[in-house]
């Protein structure tokens, strides 16, 4: 991750985002209060009504009974249920109808039958109106809880962060609150402690458990110059870390922001559901009026007609519809976050199921992005060749030199290196120097040609390795070739498995790279990708994606700055979280583990979540569509109608949570 800082944020990292009390928590608390209040008044109403139904007698006279019901019902409807009434009535005047419109109308009409019954001969439904509202508020509380559970995922992420940091001020160690850490502060982290914020190691060596970020169970070794991420756990050594990012710029904050953004996103199918609601609600209002009219016409019974019309309004309220998409999306994005799959754009869940072509960037996506030794070939003692090569390469900063030194240290367990005299780096070609009285030159064909060193006896092997896409280092001692070492960008351990699984699911896989055709084809063959687009300039990656989009929806998987335009251009951009900030910002889905198995899991998760959304919408509408004719026919008491409606919301929430048991 490279640092790109906004200086305003640096001064006060905490002004951008307050997580202390998420909106959801306040909402849950608010509905809980309303729920308790509503039932405190509704239970006596229910008892009064039951008494009348079961024993056929009233505790008070008929008129007084009605007045008691109206008085007890008033706070339920006009105080605890006021947000619903207000929202619903506003919709009637602005012609923007929503779920609340039906409940508001139903409860108000039922309540006013109580008032009218004092003066006219009609049945009193005012008690029922309170029960409808109490059930509705219960549903709203369940809904807020479901949303809150999703924000629990964010809470868990927040709790990962350290609360305090031990920093060096002068020569003194002082402990301060994490919010007081400034960029450039030197933080001391002892074994077993959390690393407070993103930074770079100045001194010390240790292994760090980064499983919360990468999902990898093995600790990662950190030495001077290594980058560390806040909230990861230091294992065995003391680390002195210079803070490079604080507050809302840290990796953890970015993840939290991503999860939050996803959960407020609207999926296209949700927009469709909203559209349906805006037609459905006025249609039900018309149906309720027609039902009332025909009942009055056929039975001449005003109170029965009002009761039936109220039942139609109540049962038709598609509250579950409002829950259908968000609950599934929240459970899905929460499951993803646990597995290192961050869904940044909700609509990616819907688009993913239509993707047929998956394009992979090569370096850092399919491959590790750093070279490793592949082959060693020599006609002399291999140990001698490796020792001398490592002695020279130890003085070079080049990644290939580092790869060779790492390999030799691992193979021969060399701890001490001989002294090299007259060492020189020959940019783009190799290195040279003397060990004892012998002169060594290590480099590519160009360097050997320059020094007129004959490649006799090694030419075939050099060509073989180069045709396999490997970079060859030729080692000469006193102007005579003594061996060759080939280096290549290693494939990530599970790239082969991931590509195989995608092929089994009938996806077309393509690799795109700036490398030459030979290297590209060699890597593609190893992972099992049949189609390669090589020699692509960074700025042309997006154009290639656009060209492929003529044949179907395309998902692009990449990790670098140069992948950002292609990630944006594709229908679903999948960014490797091990990559650059800008790539991550451009992705619709981010894989924090940097493994291609995440692509397979992201596809499976998207499909599972989307099918849950569809099931939920079916359940939400199914209840209503089946129950409306029963209500129109007069077979549903308004209270039964509200219980059925509450059940549909519970079904939807339960169904969304069943997603957790899915294997992805």
XYZ file of C-alpha atoms in Angstrom:
664
model
C 0.000 0.000 0.000
C 1.506 3.324 -0.875
C 0.800 6.391 1.118
C -1.413 9.032 -0.338
C -2.438 11.341 2.402
C -4.976 14.035 2.615
C -3.393 16.637 4.878
C -6.686 17.685 6.386
C -7.233 14.137 7.525
C -3.763 14.022 9.006
C -4.506 16.798 11.424
C -7.623 15.175 12.746
C -8.094 11.651 11.564
C -11.261 11.232 13.540
C -13.314 13.996 12.071
C -14.304 11.983 9.046
C -16.201 9.117 10.575
C -17.844 8.566 13.924
C -18.344 4.925 14.662
C -19.066 5.233 18.364
C -22.810 4.790 18.001
C -23.836 3.517 14.592
C -27.152 4.849 13.284
C -28.541 1.310 13.448
C -28.056 1.130 17.213
C -30.082 4.292 17.765
C -32.739 2.973 15.399
C -32.954 -0.349 17.291
C -33.217 1.517 20.606
C -35.933 3.785 19.199
C -38.077 0.909 17.875
C -37.535 -1.046 21.087
C -38.951 1.846 23.130
C -41.896 2.144 20.742
C -42.443 -1.622 20.879
C -42.572 -1.725 24.704
C -44.792 1.364 24.873
C -47.207 0.118 22.213
C -47.671 -3.288 23.861
C -48.144 -1.736 27.341
C -51.304 -0.109 25.995
C -52.266 -2.857 23.538
C -52.287 -5.765 26.053
C -55.117 -4.219 28.183
C -57.003 -3.529 24.904
C -56.571 -7.168 23.829
C -57.753 -8.391 27.267
C -60.852 -6.176 27.107
C -61.685 -7.472 23.640
C -61.062 -11.118 24.610
C -63.277 -10.714 27.657
C -66.063 -9.461 25.418
C -65.516 -12.235 22.810
C -65.192 -15.166 25.247
C -67.640 -14.251 27.991
C -69.940 -12.175 25.822
C -69.918 -9.407 28.426
C -68.324 -6.012 28.833
C -66.567 -4.726 31.932
C -68.137 -1.317 31.261
C -71.189 -0.262 29.331
C -70.879 -0.285 25.533
C -70.210 3.450 25.177
C -67.693 3.562 28.050
C -65.985 0.442 26.698
C -65.492 2.181 23.334
C -64.162 5.333 25.036
C -61.667 3.226 27.082
C -60.476 1.508 23.857
C -60.118 4.890 22.117
C -58.175 6.402 25.051
C -55.845 3.380 25.381
C -55.394 3.206 21.605
C -54.563 6.909 21.148
C -50.878 6.738 22.291
C -50.356 3.501 20.324
C -51.466 5.069 17.044
C -50.583 8.751 17.470
C -47.432 8.555 19.607
C -45.665 5.207 19.286
C -46.905 4.689 15.730
C -46.538 8.336 14.692
C -43.527 7.849 12.311
C -45.613 5.312 10.354
C -48.738 7.486 10.307
C -46.773 10.576 9.278
C -44.829 8.763 6.537
C -47.927 7.028 5.235
C -50.091 10.149 5.053
C -47.327 12.188 3.435
C -47.256 9.559 0.672
C -50.985 10.079 0.033
C -50.478 13.810 -0.570
C -47.267 13.583 -2.580
C -48.508 10.510 -4.527
C -45.304 8.744 -3.540
C -46.815 5.635 -2.002
C -44.912 3.294 0.286
C -45.513 0.438 2.706
C -46.474 2.846 5.474
C -49.325 4.309 3.382
C -51.364 1.090 3.689
C -50.773 0.632 7.415
C -51.455 4.324 8.155
C -54.755 4.223 6.261
C -55.781 0.864 7.718
C -55.129 1.836 11.331
C -56.627 5.323 11.042
C -59.844 4.054 9.424
C -60.126 1.285 12.036
C -59.481 3.783 14.872
C -62.085 6.256 13.611
C -64.750 3.511 13.454
C -64.563 3.669 17.265
C -65.324 7.402 17.248
C -68.149 6.999 14.723
C -69.652 4.082 16.667
C -70.394 6.527 19.476
C -72.810 8.368 17.146
C -73.786 5.850 14.429
C -74.659 2.177 14.235
C -71.316 0.704 13.081
C -68.958 -1.847 14.592
C -66.042 -0.528 16.630
C -62.649 -1.615 15.213
C -60.599 0.863 17.268
C -59.114 -1.867 19.488
C -58.068 -3.797 16.395
C -56.301 -0.685 15.026
C -54.012 -0.630 18.098
C -53.234 -4.324 17.683
C -52.394 -3.809 13.991
C -50.032 -0.966 14.904
C -48.418 -2.940 17.763
C -47.718 -5.869 15.423
C -46.411 -3.488 12.779
C -44.030 -1.844 15.286
C -42.862 -5.340 16.301
C -42.084 -6.024 12.634
C -40.167 -2.741 12.394
C -38.136 -3.686 15.473
C -37.269 -7.079 13.937
C -36.279 -5.247 10.738
C -34.003 -2.816 12.627
C -32.455 -5.781 14.463
C -31.748 -7.515 11.146
C -30.076 -4.374 9.846
C -28.217 -3.944 13.124
C -26.897 -7.485 12.938
C -25.235 -6.552 9.693
C -23.672 -3.552 11.359
C -22.375 -5.989 13.983
C -19.998 -7.167 11.254
C -18.683 -3.578 11.142
C -18.542 -3.468 14.943
C -16.443 -6.646 14.939
C -14.069 -5.032 12.451
C -13.863 -1.934 14.640
C -13.059 -4.012 17.697
C -10.064 -5.464 15.885
C -8.228 -2.158 16.225
C -5.901 -1.462 19.153
C -7.136 1.098 21.700
C -3.758 2.329 23.020
C -0.265 2.794 21.598
C 3.131 2.873 23.327
C 5.282 5.531 21.693
C 8.759 6.980 22.059
C 8.900 10.665 23.033
C 12.532 11.644 23.372
C 13.974 8.645 25.219
C 10.823 7.992 27.209
C 8.170 5.380 26.443
C 4.674 6.747 27.002
C 1.278 5.152 26.490
C -1.286 7.242 24.630
C -4.733 6.786 23.163
C -4.751 5.499 19.585
C -6.480 8.699 18.430
C -3.484 10.751 19.578
C -0.937 8.917 17.407
C 0.534 11.187 14.729
C 2.211 10.307 11.444
C 5.933 9.774 12.020
C 5.514 8.687 15.666
C 7.690 5.726 16.651
C 5.529 3.019 18.202
C 6.949 0.175 20.296
C 5.067 -3.108 19.972
C 5.961 -5.958 22.325
C 5.308 -9.679 21.678
C 1.618 -10.602 21.841
C 0.425 -7.007 21.359
C -1.650 -5.571 18.538
C 0.077 -3.244 16.117
C -1.809 0.055 16.663
C -1.718 1.538 13.143
C -0.247 1.093 9.655
C 3.466 1.740 9.511
C 6.943 0.641 8.557
C 9.445 -1.234 10.766
C 12.418 0.940 11.800
C 14.105 -1.567 14.096
C 13.598 -5.120 15.320
C 12.569 -8.422 13.789
C 9.472 -10.469 14.477
C 6.741 -12.582 12.948
C 3.314 -10.950 12.692
C -0.044 -12.720 12.586
C -1.836 -11.045 9.663
C -4.667 -13.587 9.441
C -7.338 -10.926 10.079
C -6.260 -9.174 6.875
C -5.129 -12.010 4.643
C -6.748 -15.104 6.109
C -3.319 -16.771 5.949
C -2.681 -18.772 9.099
C 1.123 -18.593 8.897
C 2.697 -15.532 10.535
C 4.621 -13.192 8.223
C 8.250 -12.310 9.008
C 8.922 -8.597 9.443
C 12.318 -6.892 9.443
C 13.590 -3.344 9.062
C 11.754 -1.706 6.155
C 8.754 -4.105 6.205
C 5.266 -2.624 6.045
C 2.895 -3.540 8.864
C -0.863 -3.150 9.141
C -2.768 -1.865 12.164
C -4.726 -4.484 14.210
C -2.421 -7.370 13.216
C -0.721 -9.166 16.119
C 2.997 -9.100 16.861
C 4.282 -12.556 17.777
C 7.796 -13.007 19.092
C 10.081 -9.961 18.844
C 9.936 -6.272 19.806
C 9.197 -4.002 16.835
C 9.851 -0.267 16.542
C 7.370 1.002 13.987
C 7.063 4.422 12.367
C 3.385 5.327 11.860
C 2.676 6.039 8.160
C -1.141 6.107 8.190
C -3.556 7.019 10.944
C -7.275 7.250 11.584
C -9.467 6.975 8.539
C -6.532 6.333 6.189
C -5.540 2.990 7.687
C -6.209 -0.318 5.967
C -8.736 -1.332 8.655
C -10.680 1.932 8.256
C -10.805 1.383 4.493
C -12.280 -2.079 5.015
C -14.865 -0.739 7.458
C -15.831 1.980 4.996
C -16.184 -0.584 2.202
C -18.440 -2.837 4.278
C -20.591 0.147 5.291
C -20.916 1.358 1.712
C -22.027 -2.061 0.464
C -24.719 -2.304 3.066
C -26.345 0.942 2.017
C -26.100 0.122 -1.704
C -29.164 -0.639 -3.768
C -29.062 -3.686 -6.017
C -30.882 -3.242 -9.371
C -33.474 -5.852 -8.327
C -34.211 -3.742 -5.226
C -34.889 -0.771 -7.502
C -37.307 -3.014 -9.382
C -38.983 -3.978 -6.088
C -39.298 -0.259 -5.217
C -40.868 0.391 -8.615
C -43.351 -2.459 -8.115
C -44.245 -1.068 -4.672
C -44.998 2.354 -6.148
C -47.568 0.720 -8.463
C -48.726 -1.951 -6.021
C -49.688 0.418 -3.180
C -52.063 2.674 -5.159
C -53.545 -0.457 -6.790
C -54.333 -1.821 -3.308
C -55.888 1.517 -2.265
C -58.179 1.320 -5.287
C -58.920 -2.353 -4.512
C -59.792 -1.486 -0.878
C -62.220 1.235 -2.072
C -63.782 -1.172 -4.605
C -64.035 -3.890 -1.925
C -65.718 -1.449 0.451
C -68.098 -0.295 -2.322
C -69.119 -3.786 -3.406
C -69.599 -5.009 0.197
C -71.797 -2.022 0.986
C -73.733 -2.551 -2.249
C -74.245 -6.286 -1.636
C -74.765 -6.382 2.157
C -75.818 -2.825 3.078
C -73.703 -3.474 6.250
C -71.437 -0.436 6.783
C -69.409 -1.777 9.709
C -68.740 -5.170 8.041
C -67.705 -3.353 4.838
C -65.219 -1.167 6.758
C -63.769 -4.253 8.512
C -63.202 -6.053 5.188
C -61.626 -2.955 3.584
C -59.254 -2.546 6.582
C -58.249 -6.243 6.263
C -57.407 -5.717 2.588
C -55.253 -2.670 3.389
C -53.400 -4.464 6.174
C -52.705 -7.812 4.496
C -51.570 -6.106 1.310
C -48.867 -4.089 3.053
C -45.679 -5.523 1.571
C -43.448 -4.707 4.569
C -41.433 -7.849 3.942
C -40.591 -6.375 0.554
C -38.565 -3.639 2.207
C -36.602 -6.309 4.070
C -36.135 -8.766 1.197
C -33.055 -7.306 -0.462
C -31.238 -5.522 2.403
C -31.274 -8.532 4.759
C -29.884 -10.916 2.122
C -27.320 -8.326 1.025
C -26.219 -7.732 4.591
C -25.847 -11.388 5.478
C -23.994 -11.938 2.180
C -21.606 -9.010 2.629
C -20.980 -10.021 6.258
C -20.145 -13.597 5.207
C -17.863 -12.219 2.504
C -16.024 -9.934 4.945
C -15.260 -12.919 7.192
C -13.708 -14.752 4.241
C -11.742 -11.790 2.981
C -14.227 -10.918 0.208
C -15.376 -7.314 0.461
C -18.342 -6.451 -1.715
C -17.911 -2.732 -2.362
C -20.782 -2.298 -4.805
C -24.030 -4.083 -4.006
C -24.993 -4.358 -7.643
C -21.926 -6.530 -8.315
C -23.883 -9.332 -6.618
C -26.519 -9.159 -9.327
C -24.177 -8.509 -12.255
C -21.796 -11.343 -11.304
C -24.312 -14.012 -12.235
C -24.302 -12.793 -15.861
C -20.508 -12.680 -16.236
C -19.140 -15.262 -18.678
C -15.592 -14.035 -19.347
C -13.004 -13.572 -16.599
C -9.833 -11.673 -17.500
C -6.789 -11.953 -15.227
C -3.878 -9.592 -15.021
C -0.705 -11.726 -14.762
C 1.770 -10.158 -12.349
C 0.656 -10.097 -8.735
C -2.685 -11.672 -9.607
C -1.955 -15.100 -11.075
C 1.692 -14.855 -10.043
C 3.254 -13.692 -6.790
C 4.796 -10.685 -8.523
C 8.264 -11.487 -7.254
C 10.910 -13.678 -8.895
C 12.024 -17.078 -7.594
C 14.834 -19.368 -8.728
C 13.517 -22.049 -11.071
C 16.538 -23.923 -12.447
C 20.263 -24.248 -11.793
C 22.453 -25.831 -14.487
C 26.229 -26.291 -14.290
C 28.979 -28.614 -15.403
C 31.036 -27.987 -12.255
C 30.226 -28.435 -8.536
C 26.771 -26.843 -7.973
C 27.560 -25.798 -4.384
C 30.624 -23.846 -5.582
C 28.557 -22.123 -8.311
C 25.793 -21.139 -5.891
C 28.177 -19.894 -3.203
C 30.108 -17.624 -5.544
C 26.928 -16.299 -7.210
C 25.290 -15.473 -3.862
C 28.455 -13.747 -2.636
C 28.277 -11.341 -5.548
C 24.490 -10.892 -5.710
C 24.415 -10.129 -1.959
C 25.699 -6.653 -2.880
C 22.897 -5.924 -5.362
C 19.463 -4.489 -4.632
C 17.859 -5.987 -7.762
C 14.840 -8.320 -7.193
C 16.499 -11.087 -9.257
C 19.656 -10.798 -7.132
C 17.523 -10.981 -3.979
C 15.751 -14.080 -5.335
C 19.077 -15.823 -5.949
C 20.462 -14.907 -2.498
C 17.242 -16.122 -0.795
C 17.402 -19.394 -2.706
C 21.065 -20.033 -1.869
C 20.606 -19.099 1.814
C 17.694 -21.547 1.984
C 19.439 -24.371 0.075
C 22.950 -24.128 1.517
C 22.078 -22.484 4.849
C 24.821 -19.898 4.256
C 24.998 -17.335 7.029
C 28.340 -15.645 6.277
C 29.414 -14.333 2.903
C 32.982 -13.820 1.584
C 34.210 -10.330 0.820
C 33.808 -9.099 -2.776
C 36.302 -6.571 -4.148
C 35.729 -4.120 -7.038
C 31.967 -4.836 -7.015
C 30.019 -3.046 -9.741
C 26.389 -3.058 -10.839
C 25.981 -2.913 -14.609
C 22.480 -1.455 -14.969
C 20.080 -3.641 -16.954
C 22.785 -6.213 -17.641
C 24.213 -7.726 -14.456
C 27.016 -7.428 -11.863
C 30.764 -8.019 -11.626
C 33.431 -8.279 -8.930
C 36.418 -10.220 -7.564
C 36.489 -12.938 -4.908
C 40.119 -13.642 -4.006
C 42.034 -13.572 -7.274
C 39.110 -14.713 -9.436
C 37.008 -12.312 -11.493
C 33.281 -13.069 -11.756
C 30.758 -11.629 -14.200
C 27.049 -12.489 -13.745
C 24.397 -11.267 -16.166
C 22.317 -11.718 -19.305
C 23.301 -12.563 -22.896
C 23.914 -8.862 -23.661
C 26.571 -8.623 -20.932
C 28.277 -11.836 -22.079
C 28.366 -10.524 -25.656
C 29.856 -7.217 -24.458
C 32.619 -9.077 -22.599
C 33.091 -11.476 -25.548
C 32.451 -14.479 -23.284
C 31.630 -17.671 -25.213
C 28.386 -19.496 -24.226
C 29.574 -22.807 -25.672
C 27.957 -25.874 -24.060
C 25.240 -23.776 -22.417
C 23.385 -22.249 -25.392
C 20.705 -24.960 -25.680
C 19.870 -24.857 -21.971
C 19.678 -21.040 -22.018
C 17.220 -21.193 -24.950
C 15.145 -23.908 -23.227
C 14.776 -21.855 -20.059
C 13.981 -18.673 -22.010
C 11.302 -20.494 -24.019
C 9.669 -21.452 -20.725
C 9.367 -17.767 -19.909
C 12.275 -17.690 -17.447
C 14.968 -15.022 -17.096
C 18.459 -16.520 -17.308
C 21.511 -15.317 -15.363
C 24.819 -16.551 -16.812
C 27.754 -16.919 -14.406
C 31.333 -16.650 -15.686
C 34.596 -17.090 -13.795
C 37.739 -15.616 -15.381
C 35.867 -15.132 -18.696
C 34.616 -18.733 -18.858
C 30.940 -19.717 -18.295
C 30.623 -22.010 -15.240
C 26.823 -22.251 -14.990
C 23.391 -20.662 -15.383
C 20.550 -19.884 -12.986
C 17.039 -19.220 -14.295
C 14.555 -17.054 -12.421
C 10.812 -16.607 -12.991
C 7.828 -14.976 -11.374
C 6.309 -17.836 -9.369
C 2.663 -18.758 -9.689
C 0.586 -18.354 -6.524
C -0.025 -21.709 -4.864
C -3.735 -21.922 -5.556
C -3.985 -20.198 -8.963
C -4.142 -23.575 -10.770
C -6.993 -24.827 -8.566
C -8.938 -21.587 -8.950
C -8.689 -21.605 -12.772
C -9.717 -25.272 -12.875
C -12.806 -24.554 -10.752
C -13.774 -21.594 -12.953
C -13.439 -23.755 -16.056
C -15.650 -26.417 -14.441
C -18.262 -23.703 -13.962
C -17.978 -22.931 -17.718
C -16.284 -19.551 -17.450
C -13.988 -18.397 -20.243
C -10.632 -17.465 -18.664
C -8.179 -15.088 -20.338
C -4.792 -13.782 -19.175
C -3.668 -10.269 -20.053
C -0.082 -9.046 -19.623
C 2.552 -6.613 -20.802
C 4.987 -9.543 -21.020
C 6.157 -11.046 -24.289
C 4.173 -13.858 -25.879
C 6.633 -16.628 -24.872
C 6.683 -15.809 -21.139
C 2.921 -15.193 -21.106
C 2.092 -18.497 -22.827
C 4.427 -20.418 -20.496
C 2.667 -19.042 -17.392
C -0.798 -19.495 -18.922
C 0.015 -23.132 -19.695
C 1.097 -23.756 -16.096
C -2.189 -22.440 -14.671
C -4.413 -23.892 -17.365
C -5.520 -20.708 -19.158
C -5.956 -21.264 -22.885
C -6.224 -17.693 -24.152
C -3.496 -15.087 -23.722
C -3.388 -11.409 -24.675
C 0.309 -10.433 -24.454
C 2.382 -7.266 -25.078
C -0.465 -5.068 -23.786
C 0.572 -1.586 -22.717
C -0.826 -0.644 -19.294
C -3.106 2.029 -20.767
C -4.589 -0.468 -23.242
C -5.865 -2.991 -20.703
C -9.212 -1.189 -20.422
C -9.522 -1.118 -24.250
C -8.992 -4.896 -24.358
C -11.734 -5.350 -21.736
C -14.042 -3.138 -23.800
C -13.324 -5.249 -26.895
C -14.148 -8.466 -24.999
C -17.420 -6.951 -23.730
C -18.812 -7.330 -27.257
C -18.906 -11.078 -26.563
C -20.508 -10.964 -23.116
C -20.190 -9.596 -19.592
C -16.591 -9.377 -18.388
C -15.054 -9.539 -14.919
C -11.488 -8.221 -14.614
C -9.157 -9.361 -11.833
C -6.139 -7.146 -11.095
C -3.970 -5.594 -8.423
C -1.908 -2.692 -9.771
C -2.285 1.019 -10.408
C -2.329 0.254 -14.133
C -5.264 -2.145 -13.618
C -7.555 0.555 -12.205
C -9.050 1.663 -15.575
C -9.674 -1.969 -16.619
C -11.291 -2.713 -13.237
C -13.614 0.251 -13.785
C -14.345 -0.652 -17.429
C -15.296 -4.272 -16.659
C -18.812 -5.250 -15.576
C -17.451 -6.544 -12.259
C -13.955 -5.444 -11.211
C -12.284 -7.766 -8.702
C -9.287 -6.147 -6.994
C -6.610 -8.024 -5.070
C -6.394 -6.519 -1.592
C -2.659 -7.173 -1.612
C -2.425 -4.621 -4.424
C -2.350 -0.844 -4.561
C -4.882 1.500 -2.951
C -6.056 2.768 -6.309
C -6.784 -0.743 -7.596
C -8.751 -1.467 -4.434
C -10.716 1.775 -4.826
C -11.576 0.799 -8.424
C -12.800 -2.727 -7.657
C -16.457 -3.676 -7.133
C -15.271 -6.658 -5.089
C -12.005 -6.692 -3.125
C -10.195 -9.907 -2.141
C -8.104 -9.167 0.945
C -6.288 -12.509 0.785
C -4.772 -11.936 -2.632
C -5.579 -15.521 -3.638
C -7.498 -16.436 -6.785
C -9.612 -18.944 -4.855
C -11.289 -15.755 -3.628
C -12.565 -15.170 -7.190
C -14.331 -18.554 -7.125
C -15.703 -17.843 -3.640
C -16.854 -14.349 -4.661
C -18.754 -15.810 -7.624
C -20.354 -18.497 -5.448
C -21.234 -15.927 -2.770
C -22.786 -13.582 -5.348
C -24.920 -16.364 -6.794
C -26.034 -17.601 -3.367
C -26.874 -14.062 -2.160
C -28.773 -13.197 -5.327
C -30.832 -16.384 -5.184
C -31.711 -15.503 -1.555
C -32.815 -12.028 -2.686
C -35.089 -13.633 -5.308
C -36.512 -16.132 -2.792
C -37.145 -13.298 -0.338
C -38.980 -11.212 -2.929
C -41.069 -14.257 -3.809
C -42.000 -14.794 -0.148
C -42.677 -11.108 0.416
C -45.064 -10.936 -2.541
C -46.370 -14.497 -2.215
C -48.012 -13.859 1.140
C -49.756 -10.755 -0.113
C -50.923 -12.096 -3.437
C -52.367 -15.254 -1.833
C -53.988 -13.475 1.085
C -55.542 -10.491 -0.747
C -58.400 -12.518 -2.362
C -59.142 -14.121 1.051
C -59.336 -10.643 2.597
C -61.537 -9.297 -0.241
C -63.888 -12.253 0.284
C -64.214 -11.200 3.941
C -62.596 -14.287 5.501
C -59.750 -12.446 7.236
C -60.153 -10.571 10.475
C -57.920 -7.440 10.408
C -55.838 -8.747 13.360
C -55.247 -12.113 11.650
C -54.270 -10.151 8.527
C -51.633 -8.220 10.513
C -50.266 -11.408 12.137
C -49.914 -12.988 8.667
C -48.112 -9.885 7.458
C -45.728 -9.909 10.449
C -45.021 -13.588 9.711
C -43.990 -12.737 6.160
C -41.349 -10.335 7.520
C -40.076 -12.978 9.937
C -39.906 -15.538 7.091
C -37.829 -13.157 4.995
C -35.369 -12.399 7.802
C -35.038 -16.105 8.668
C -34.538 -17.024 5.009
C -31.789 -14.400 4.632
C -29.998 -15.851 7.656
C -30.133 -19.343 6.119
C -27.528 -17.990 3.696
C -24.954 -18.447 6.481
C -25.159 -22.228 6.114
C -24.272 -22.085 2.403
C -20.853 -23.442 1.440
C -19.019 -21.022 -0.790
